mmCIF file of C-alpha atoms and ligand atoms in Angstrom:
data_model
loop_
_atom_site.group_PDB
_atom_site.id
_atom_site.type_symbol
_atom_site.label_atom_id
_atom_site.label_comp_id
_atom_site.label_asym_id
_atom_site.label_seq_id
_atom_site.Cartn_x
_atom_site.Cartn_y
_atom_site.Cartn_z
ATOM 1 C CA UNK A 1 101.903 82.921 86.646
ATOM 2 C CA UNK A 2 103.166 80.833 89.939
ATOM 3 C CA UNK A 3 103.990 82.513 93.522
ATOM 4 C CA UNK A 4 107.072 81.767 95.946
ATOM 5 C CA UNK A 5 105.067 81.039 98.724
ATOM 6 C CA UNK A 6 108.151 80.545 101.070
ATOM 7 C CA UNK A 7 109.754 83.061 102.721
ATOM 8 C CA UNK A 8 112.518 84.226 101.846
ATOM 9 C CA UNK A 9 116.113 83.678 102.137
ATOM 10 C CA UNK A 10 118.462 86.371 103.716
ATOM 11 C CA UNK A 11 121.238 87.474 100.818
ATOM 12 C CA UNK A 12 121.256 90.255 99.212
ATOM 13 C CA UNK A 13 122.419 91.435 95.569
ATOM 14 C CA UNK A 14 123.645 95.219 97.556
ATOM 15 C CA UNK A 15 126.187 92.513 99.692
ATOM 16 C CA UNK A 16 128.571 92.536 95.996
ATOM 17 C CA UNK A 17 128.050 95.905 96.990
ATOM 18 C CA UNK A 18 130.544 98.669 98.571
ATOM 19 C CA UNK A 19 127.785 101.145 99.603
ATOM 20 C CA UNK A 20 125.057 99.252 100.583
ATOM 21 C CA UNK A 21 124.200 99.278 103.825
ATOM 22 C CA UNK A 22 121.462 97.196 106.337
ATOM 23 C CA UNK A 23 119.382 96.591 102.677
ATOM 24 C CA UNK A 24 116.643 95.342 102.900
ATOM 25 C CA UNK A 25 116.626 90.818 101.578
ATOM 26 C CA UNK A 26 113.133 90.805 100.204
ATOM 27 C CA UNK A 27 113.423 93.663 97.883
ATOM 28 C CA UNK A 28 116.652 95.294 97.480
ATOM 29 C CA UNK A 29 118.454 97.641 94.422
ATOM 30 C CA UNK A 30 122.137 98.443 92.783
ATOM 31 C CA UNK A 31 124.333 98.787 90.503
ATOM 32 C CA UNK A 32 125.701 95.281 90.173
ATOM 33 C CA UNK A 33 124.534 92.825 87.850
ATOM 34 C CA UNK A 34 124.269 89.759 89.570
ATOM 35 C CA UNK A 35 122.505 86.465 89.127
ATOM 36 C CA UNK A 36 118.955 85.319 90.101
ATOM 37 C CA UNK A 37 117.912 89.150 89.463
ATOM 38 C CA UNK A 38 114.460 89.508 88.930
ATOM 39 C CA UNK A 39 114.872 92.612 86.486
ATOM 40 C CA UNK A 40 117.334 94.660 85.182
ATOM 41 C CA UNK A 41 116.946 98.156 83.592
ATOM 42 C CA UNK A 42 119.750 98.969 81.782
ATOM 43 C CA UNK A 43 120.858 101.930 80.628
ATOM 44 C CA UNK A 44 121.677 104.011 77.660
ATOM 45 C CA UNK A 45 121.453 103.201 74.626
ATOM 46 C CA UNK A 46 122.311 99.326 74.564
ATOM 47 C CA UNK A 47 125.485 99.476 74.513
ATOM 48 C CA UNK A 48 126.380 95.376 74.194
ATOM 49 C CA UNK A 49 130.140 95.371 74.471
ATOM 50 C CA UNK A 50 129.560 96.034 78.299
ATOM 51 C CA UNK A 51 130.337 92.246 80.061
ATOM 52 C CA UNK A 52 126.654 93.864 82.545
ATOM 53 C CA UNK A 53 124.839 93.404 79.786
ATOM 54 C CA UNK A 54 125.638 91.411 77.741
ATOM 55 C CA UNK A 55 124.606 89.007 80.863
ATOM 56 C CA UNK A 56 121.840 90.271 82.005
ATOM 57 C CA UNK A 57 120.231 90.097 77.761
ATOM 58 C CA UNK A 58 121.952 86.604 77.561
ATOM 59 C CA UNK A 59 119.910 85.915 81.169
ATOM 60 C CA UNK A 60 116.823 87.569 79.694
ATOM 61 C CA UNK A 61 116.502 89.560 82.738
ATOM 62 C CA UNK A 62 117.127 93.230 80.727
ATOM 63 C CA UNK A 63 114.611 95.685 80.588
ATOM 64 C CA UNK A 64 115.757 98.590 78.336
ATOM 65 C CA UNK A 65 115.878 102.039 78.882
ATOM 66 C CA UNK A 66 116.407 104.447 76.226
ATOM 67 C CA UNK A 67 117.914 106.591 78.568
ATOM 68 C CA UNK A 68 121.951 108.280 79.097
ATOM 69 C CA UNK A 69 123.578 107.896 81.649
ATOM 70 C CA UNK A 70 125.552 110.192 82.215
ATOM 71 C CA UNK A 71 127.487 109.480 86.243
ATOM 72 C CA UNK A 72 127.292 105.964 88.008
ATOM 73 C CA UNK A 73 129.039 103.249 88.509
ATOM 74 C CA UNK A 74 127.415 100.354 85.939
ATOM 75 C CA UNK A 75 124.349 101.454 83.601
ATOM 76 C CA UNK A 76 122.922 98.035 85.149
ATOM 77 C CA UNK A 77 120.606 98.757 88.058
ATOM 78 C CA UNK A 78 119.597 95.178 89.018
ATOM 79 C CA UNK A 79 116.405 94.734 91.168
ATOM 80 C CA UNK A 80 116.159 91.814 93.483
ATOM 81 C CA UNK A 81 114.201 90.481 95.546
ATOM 82 C CA UNK A 82 115.534 87.406 97.672
ATOM 83 C CA UNK A 83 116.986 84.792 96.710
ATOM 84 C CA UNK A 84 114.101 82.589 95.007
ATOM 85 C CA UNK A 85 113.559 81.617 91.418
ATOM 86 C CA UNK A 86 112.439 84.113 88.675
ATOM 87 C CA UNK A 87 110.020 83.085 86.263
ATOM 88 C CA UNK A 88 110.233 85.112 83.212
ATOM 89 C CA UNK A 89 107.478 84.871 79.721
ATOM 90 C CA UNK A 90 105.852 87.527 77.671
ATOM 91 C CA UNK A 91 102.112 88.176 76.650
ATOM 92 C CA UNK A 92 102.005 90.371 73.091
ATOM 93 C CA UNK A 93 104.860 93.532 73.459
ATOM 94 C CA UNK A 94 104.561 92.915 78.053
ATOM 95 C CA UNK A 95 107.709 91.485 79.311
ATOM 96 C CA UNK A 96 107.544 89.567 83.048
ATOM 97 C CA UNK A 97 109.500 88.085 85.737
ATOM 98 C CA UNK A 98 108.060 87.185 88.992
ATOM 99 C CA UNK A 99 110.018 85.335 92.088
ATOM 100 C CA UNK A 100 110.087 86.359 95.928
ATOM 101 C CA UNK A 101 106.858 87.785 96.312
ATOM 102 C CA UNK A 102 106.819 90.009 93.085
ATOM 103 C CA UNK A 103 106.402 91.188 89.629
ATOM 104 C CA UNK A 104 108.259 92.912 86.994
ATOM 105 C CA UNK A 105 106.822 93.856 83.773
ATOM 106 C CA UNK A 106 107.919 96.160 80.901
ATOM 107 C CA UNK A 107 106.746 97.384 77.500
ATOM 108 C CA UNK A 108 107.475 98.846 75.117
ATOM 109 C CA UNK A 109 105.038 100.699 72.109
ATOM 110 C CA UNK A 110 105.759 102.162 68.899
ATOM 111 C CA UNK A 111 104.842 106.101 68.734
ATOM 112 C CA UNK A 112 104.097 107.724 65.867
ATOM 113 C CA UNK A 113 103.365 111.763 66.270
ATOM 114 C CA UNK A 114 102.323 113.248 69.714
ATOM 115 C CA UNK A 115 98.425 112.932 68.777
ATOM 116 C CA UNK A 116 98.487 108.688 69.646
ATOM 117 C CA UNK A 117 100.349 109.657 73.222
ATOM 118 C CA UNK A 118 96.866 109.768 74.434
ATOM 119 C CA UNK A 119 95.384 106.659 73.278
ATOM 120 C CA UNK A 120 98.899 104.903 73.881
ATOM 121 C CA UNK A 121 98.911 105.796 77.201
ATOM 122 C CA UNK A 122 96.100 104.003 77.996
ATOM 123 C CA UNK A 123 96.573 100.710 75.692
ATOM 124 C CA UNK A 124 99.102 100.246 77.661
ATOM 125 C CA UNK A 125 97.874 100.750 80.732
ATOM 126 C CA UNK A 126 95.075 98.791 80.380
ATOM 127 C CA UNK A 127 97.096 95.605 79.354
ATOM 128 C CA UNK A 128 100.014 96.325 82.391
ATOM 129 C CA UNK A 129 96.818 96.583 84.317
ATOM 130 C CA UNK A 130 95.092 93.664 83.297
ATOM 131 C CA UNK A 131 98.057 91.299 83.807
ATOM 132 C CA UNK A 132 99.005 92.714 87.351
ATOM 133 C CA UNK A 133 95.161 91.892 87.971
ATOM 134 C CA UNK A 134 95.480 88.403 86.875
ATOM 135 C CA UNK A 135 99.105 88.255 88.589
ATOM 136 C CA UNK A 136 100.158 86.470 92.027
ATOM 137 C CA UNK A 137 101.454 90.060 92.716
ATOM 138 C CA UNK A 138 98.283 92.202 91.372
ATOM 139 C CA UNK A 139 99.509 95.523 93.751
ATOM 140 C CA UNK A 140 100.864 97.689 92.716
ATOM 141 C CA UNK A 141 104.263 99.382 93.803
ATOM 142 C CA UNK A 142 106.116 102.046 91.436
ATOM 143 C CA UNK A 143 105.566 102.574 88.111
ATOM 144 C CA UNK A 144 108.242 103.882 85.745
ATOM 145 C CA UNK A 145 107.164 106.312 82.705
ATOM 146 C CA UNK A 146 109.437 106.746 79.447
ATOM 147 C CA UNK A 147 108.174 109.294 77.271
ATOM 148 C CA UNK A 148 108.459 110.251 73.537
ATOM 149 C CA UNK A 149 108.944 113.537 73.164
ATOM 150 C CA UNK A 150 107.149 114.298 76.730
ATOM 151 C CA UNK A 151 107.544 118.900 76.581
ATOM 152 C CA UNK A 152 105.958 118.559 72.664
ATOM 153 C CA UNK A 153 103.192 118.195 71.589
ATOM 154 C CA UNK A 154 101.592 121.541 71.708
ATOM 155 C CA UNK A 155 99.676 123.371 69.130
ATOM 156 C CA UNK A 156 98.629 127.425 69.203
ATOM 157 C CA UNK A 157 100.830 127.317 72.047
ATOM 158 C CA UNK A 158 97.547 125.271 74.117
ATOM 159 C CA UNK A 159 99.139 123.989 76.685
ATOM 160 C CA UNK A 160 96.682 120.731 76.899
ATOM 161 C CA UNK A 161 98.073 119.475 74.019
ATOM 162 C CA UNK A 162 101.524 118.955 75.051
ATOM 163 C CA UNK A 163 102.472 115.273 75.035
ATOM 164 C CA UNK A 164 102.863 114.924 79.112
ATOM 165 C CA UNK A 165 99.375 116.287 79.780
ATOM 166 C CA UNK A 166 98.008 114.238 77.229
ATOM 167 C CA UNK A 167 100.023 110.687 77.835
ATOM 168 C CA UNK A 168 97.945 111.760 81.480
ATOM 169 C CA UNK A 169 94.690 111.672 79.939
ATOM 170 C CA UNK A 170 95.416 108.251 78.715
ATOM 171 C CA UNK A 171 96.858 106.660 82.258
ATOM 172 C CA UNK A 172 93.917 108.271 84.187
ATOM 173 C CA UNK A 173 91.162 106.769 81.993
ATOM 174 C CA UNK A 174 93.473 103.178 82.051
ATOM 175 C CA UNK A 175 93.095 103.819 85.723
ATOM 176 C CA UNK A 176 89.833 104.679 86.209
ATOM 177 C CA UNK A 177 88.645 102.019 83.897
ATOM 178 C CA UNK A 178 90.179 99.678 85.762
ATOM 179 C CA UNK A 179 88.309 100.538 88.821
ATOM 180 C CA UNK A 180 91.584 102.337 90.282
ATOM 181 C CA UNK A 181 91.648 104.881 93.505
ATOM 182 C CA UNK A 182 93.776 107.929 94.152
ATOM 183 C CA UNK A 183 94.648 106.301 97.414
ATOM 184 C CA UNK A 184 95.622 103.227 94.965
ATOM 185 C CA UNK A 185 97.830 105.450 92.763
ATOM 186 C CA UNK A 186 101.464 103.968 93.589
ATOM 187 C CA UNK A 187 104.763 106.415 93.431
ATOM 188 C CA UNK A 188 106.213 106.746 89.835
ATOM 189 C CA UNK A 189 107.866 108.489 87.900
ATOM 190 C CA UNK A 190 107.468 110.070 84.452
ATOM 191 C CA UNK A 191 110.716 111.398 82.395
ATOM 192 C CA UNK A 192 110.663 112.330 78.830
ATOM 193 C CA UNK A 193 112.972 110.558 76.402
ATOM 194 C CA UNK A 194 114.783 110.896 73.610
ATOM 195 C CA UNK A 195 112.967 107.928 71.408
ATOM 196 C CA UNK A 196 109.751 107.160 69.864
ATOM 197 C CA UNK A 197 108.618 104.736 71.965
ATOM 198 C CA UNK A 198 107.181 104.797 74.965
ATOM 199 C CA UNK A 199 108.131 102.740 77.533
ATOM 200 C CA UNK A 200 106.664 102.237 81.084
ATOM 201 C CA UNK A 201 108.215 99.513 83.394
ATOM 202 C CA UNK A 202 105.873 98.637 86.765
ATOM 203 C CA UNK A 203 107.170 96.716 89.710
ATOM 204 C CA UNK A 204 104.629 94.926 91.693
ATOM 205 C CA UNK A 205 103.878 92.780 94.861
ATOM 206 C CA UNK A 206 102.108 90.092 96.218
ATOM 207 C CA UNK A 207 101.145 92.364 99.475
ATOM 208 C CA UNK A 208 100.397 95.841 99.356
ATOM 209 C CA UNK A 209 102.482 98.605 100.066
ATOM 210 C CA UNK A 210 101.162 101.791 101.483
ATOM 211 C CA UNK A 211 101.244 104.684 99.607
ATOM 212 C CA UNK A 212 102.187 107.861 101.057
ATOM 213 C CA UNK A 213 101.590 111.309 100.075
ATOM 214 C CA UNK A 214 104.159 114.411 101.353
ATOM 215 C CA UNK A 215 101.748 117.678 103.507
ATOM 216 C CA UNK A 216 104.702 119.902 101.847
ATOM 217 C CA UNK A 217 103.193 119.509 98.854
ATOM 218 C CA UNK A 218 100.151 118.912 97.512
ATOM 219 C CA UNK A 219 98.930 115.956 96.007
ATOM 220 C CA UNK A 220 99.931 115.334 92.081
ATOM 221 C CA UNK A 221 95.822 113.393 91.323
ATOM 222 C CA UNK A 222 94.587 116.332 93.044
ATOM 223 C CA UNK A 223 97.077 119.148 91.011
ATOM 224 C CA UNK A 224 94.832 122.359 89.958
ATOM 225 C CA UNK A 225 94.197 122.528 86.093
ATOM 226 C CA UNK A 226 96.529 124.983 85.227
ATOM 227 C CA UNK A 227 98.475 121.159 84.778
ATOM 228 C CA UNK A 228 96.356 119.968 82.751
ATOM 229 C CA UNK A 229 92.558 118.368 81.928
ATOM 230 C CA UNK A 230 93.944 115.510 83.767
ATOM 231 C CA UNK A 231 96.106 114.961 86.827
ATOM 232 C CA UNK A 232 98.957 113.001 87.305
ATOM 233 C CA UNK A 233 98.585 109.254 88.546
ATOM 234 C CA UNK A 234 100.862 108.921 91.383
ATOM 235 C CA UNK A 235 101.622 108.239 95.198
ATOM 236 C CA UNK A 236 104.529 111.264 96.467
ATOM 237 C CA UNK A 237 106.260 107.751 97.616
ATOM 238 C CA UNK A 238 104.328 103.944 98.702
ATOM 239 C CA UNK A 239 106.079 102.060 101.749
ATOM 240 C CA UNK A 240 106.748 98.205 101.785
ATOM 241 C CA UNK A 241 107.325 96.498 104.635
ATOM 242 C CA UNK A 242 106.804 92.567 105.243
ATOM 243 C CA UNK A 243 108.506 91.400 108.619
ATOM 244 C CA UNK A 244 111.275 92.665 110.102
ATOM 245 C CA UNK A 245 111.703 94.126 106.248
ATOM 246 C CA UNK A 246 111.054 97.997 105.081
ATOM 247 C CA UNK A 247 111.354 99.262 101.786
ATOM 248 C CA UNK A 248 110.332 103.197 100.180
ATOM 249 C CA UNK A 249 110.272 103.535 97.008
ATOM 250 C CA UNK A 250 109.757 107.422 96.401
ATOM 251 C CA UNK A 251 108.209 109.173 93.362
ATOM 252 C CA UNK A 252 110.362 110.857 91.132
ATOM 253 C CA UNK A 253 110.895 114.223 93.404
ATOM 254 C CA UNK A 254 111.195 117.780 91.829
ATOM 255 C CA UNK A 255 111.670 120.767 93.025
ATOM 256 C CA UNK A 256 107.156 121.806 93.316
ATOM 257 C CA UNK A 257 105.922 123.160 96.438
ATOM 258 C CA UNK A 258 101.838 122.728 96.917
ATOM 259 C CA UNK A 259 101.562 122.857 93.503
ATOM 260 C CA UNK A 260 104.068 125.266 91.670
ATOM 261 C CA UNK A 261 107.755 124.548 90.374
ATOM 262 C CA UNK A 262 110.336 127.474 92.580
ATOM 263 C CA UNK A 263 113.360 128.211 91.161
ATOM 264 C CA UNK A 264 113.206 128.065 87.689
ATOM 265 C CA UNK A 265 116.622 128.492 86.204
ATOM 266 C CA UNK A 266 118.654 127.827 89.057
ATOM 267 C CA UNK A 267 120.016 124.092 89.347
ATOM 268 C CA UNK A 268 121.601 124.680 92.019
ATOM 269 C CA UNK A 269 117.529 125.580 94.737
ATOM 270 C CA UNK A 270 115.925 123.256 92.446
ATOM 271 C CA UNK A 271 118.028 120.305 93.919
ATOM 272 C CA UNK A 272 117.968 121.988 97.496
ATOM 273 C CA UNK A 273 114.102 121.906 97.588
ATOM 274 C CA UNK A 274 114.155 118.727 95.920
ATOM 275 C CA UNK A 275 116.589 117.504 99.136
ATOM 276 C CA UNK A 276 113.658 118.847 101.550
ATOM 277 C CA UNK A 277 110.723 117.149 99.602
ATOM 278 C CA UNK A 278 112.242 113.568 100.198
ATOM 279 C CA UNK A 279 114.035 114.750 103.583
ATOM 280 C CA UNK A 280 110.342 115.812 104.492
ATOM 281 C CA UNK A 281 108.751 112.532 103.762
ATOM 282 C CA UNK A 282 110.943 110.403 104.760
ATOM 283 C CA UNK A 283 110.366 112.120 108.129
ATOM 284 C CA UNK A 284 106.694 111.519 107.676
ATOM 285 C CA UNK A 285 107.653 108.130 106.539
ATOM 286 C CA UNK A 286 107.982 105.287 108.696
ATOM 287 C CA UNK A 287 111.594 106.222 111.154
ATOM 288 C CA UNK A 288 112.618 102.433 110.283
ATOM 289 C CA UNK A 289 113.157 103.283 106.762
ATOM 290 C CA UNK A 290 115.525 106.693 106.496
ATOM 291 C CA UNK A 291 118.227 105.397 104.685
ATOM 292 C CA UNK A 292 118.869 106.252 101.032
ATOM 293 C CA UNK A 293 120.145 103.073 99.266
ATOM 294 C CA UNK A 294 119.678 103.734 95.806
ATOM 295 C CA UNK A 295 119.131 107.418 93.837
ATOM 296 C CA UNK A 296 118.676 108.417 90.743
ATOM 297 C CA UNK A 297 118.948 111.592 89.754
ATOM 298 C CA UNK A 298 117.650 112.690 85.777
ATOM 299 C CA UNK A 299 119.297 115.640 84.091
ATOM 300 C CA UNK A 300 117.379 118.178 81.858
ATOM 301 C CA UNK A 301 121.093 118.691 80.533
ATOM 302 C CA UNK A 302 124.147 116.692 81.010
ATOM 303 C CA UNK A 303 126.487 119.943 81.867
ATOM 304 C CA UNK A 304 124.844 120.491 85.294
ATOM 305 C CA UNK A 305 126.173 117.334 86.143
ATOM 306 C CA UNK A 306 129.683 118.374 87.717
ATOM 307 C CA UNK A 307 127.075 120.691 89.787
ATOM 308 C CA UNK A 308 124.322 117.811 90.977
ATOM 309 C CA UNK A 309 127.075 115.450 91.431
ATOM 310 C CA UNK A 310 128.033 117.440 93.833
ATOM 311 C CA UNK A 311 124.607 118.842 95.553
ATOM 312 C CA UNK A 312 124.415 114.732 95.782
ATOM 313 C CA UNK A 313 127.171 112.500 96.789
ATOM 314 C CA UNK A 314 127.064 115.268 100.244
ATOM 315 C CA UNK A 315 123.593 114.801 100.623
ATOM 316 C CA UNK A 316 123.799 110.948 100.467
ATOM 317 C CA UNK A 317 127.545 109.629 100.674
ATOM 318 C CA UNK A 318 125.736 106.326 101.558
ATOM 319 C CA UNK A 319 124.161 105.371 98.330
ATOM 320 C CA UNK A 320 125.026 104.136 95.067
ATOM 321 C CA UNK A 321 123.518 106.770 92.882
ATOM 322 C CA UNK A 322 123.340 106.658 88.654
ATOM 323 C CA UNK A 323 123.045 110.385 86.843
ATOM 324 C CA UNK A 324 120.666 110.168 83.735
ATOM 325 C CA UNK A 325 119.546 112.847 81.396
ATOM 326 C CA UNK A 326 115.978 112.736 80.541
ATOM 327 C CA UNK A 327 112.944 115.380 79.979
ATOM 328 C CA UNK A 328 111.912 116.550 82.897
ATOM 329 C CA UNK A 329 107.830 116.509 82.616
ATOM 330 C CA UNK A 330 107.529 120.488 83.592
ATOM 331 C CA UNK A 331 109.403 121.840 81.173
ATOM 332 C CA UNK A 332 110.948 124.175 83.399
ATOM 333 C CA UNK A 333 112.266 121.789 85.720
ATOM 334 C CA UNK A 334 115.775 121.022 85.759
ATOM 335 C CA UNK A 335 116.127 118.023 88.059
ATOM 336 C CA UNK A 336 114.466 115.147 88.992
ATOM 337 C CA UNK A 337 115.436 112.801 91.954
ATOM 338 C CA UNK A 338 113.639 109.489 92.791
ATOM 339 C CA UNK A 339 115.156 106.535 95.627
ATOM 340 C CA UNK A 340 114.321 103.210 97.001
ATOM 341 C CA UNK A 341 115.147 103.110 101.048
ATOM 342 C CA UNK A 342 115.261 100.521 103.069
HETATM 343 C C1 LIG B 401 105.410 116.257 90.024
HETATM 344 O O1 LIG B 401 105.792 116.355 90.936
HETATM 345 C C2 LIG B 401 107.450 115.741 89.241
HETATM 346 O O2 LIG B 401 103.446 111.724 86.236
HETATM 347 O O3 LIG B 401 104.609 110.009 87.160
HETATM 348 C C3 LIG B 401 107.252 113.227 89.677
HETATM 349 C C4 LIG B 401 106.384 112.202 89.152
HETATM 350 C C5 LIG B 401 106.303 113.628 88.669
HETATM 351 C C6 LIG B 401 105.811 110.832 88.775
HETATM 352 C C7 LIG B 401 104.281 111.261 86.581
HETATM 353 C C8 LIG B 401 106.049 113.330 87.993
HETATM 354 C C9 LIG B 401 105.159 111.589 88.034
HETATM 355 O O4 LIG B 401 104.387 116.270 89.235
HETATM 356 C C10 LIG B 401 106.995 115.205 87.774
#
């Protein structure tokens, strides 16, 4: 993979959107489908009648994500890396796009049964981490994990057999094998979807980001034993800076304080704790980078959409928001929220 060495232009896809404010010119995300995108993440069941999706597919920018879109202007999330040329390719099951100093990779592997998920997660991450390490953008910034049957797979009530926990074991083995320490783990999210395959998307950069902790939450990689044999390998957020450009990628965040899930069964209260966690993280992060620009809200139940939408629109009035139907990795959680700040 070749890298773009030149400094990048000021033009940004976010200029096309009514909501966007002070976008990073080097990396931005919006619901538009402008040409020249690094990657378009396409939600739902790939309804090809959508013109935005047709364009993305035709230009080979599309990276599928099977989560149904519950609300949002457009089923496409557009990742834009300045105005630099984008090179694309495929290696085995991985598709990659590289431009503006960033690399986006997507991988989907069929998962025959819950038993396979540890080995599959390890295999997937082995391939992904090898590709990233050999590329001109070797620094992981963000991973998105879409896990089939994420809360299933328990045999005789053995909580350690839950698919998510086994996924965590496979992922951790691959990270350890690649020599990554917990301080190297990037921002991430891990949610369940209704399909049969494991899909992973990741974003990497030519220059390193800084992985952050949230002092209101135990680091996920230090969760106590009760949450599984292997702890989850991710940071609460990753901060990326170059010149005057600052981007904060906030991980999927939920109603967890310390390591405990709070407000079982109460959507409104879970959303509020999630906002508090994100707010605390933004306070700890670079003060120049507090504008929440793009938000993904994962909801376990479609009937929570109206309530979640009202709360999120009040908390982040300036942001573009997509609402997706997804299972959350802990069975008691109803909502998870991630965001892109610049
Ligand atoms: C949590 O804080 C909620 O396993 O990659 C959030 C973000 C969550 C990422 C992951 C899991 C992951 O533990 C779940």
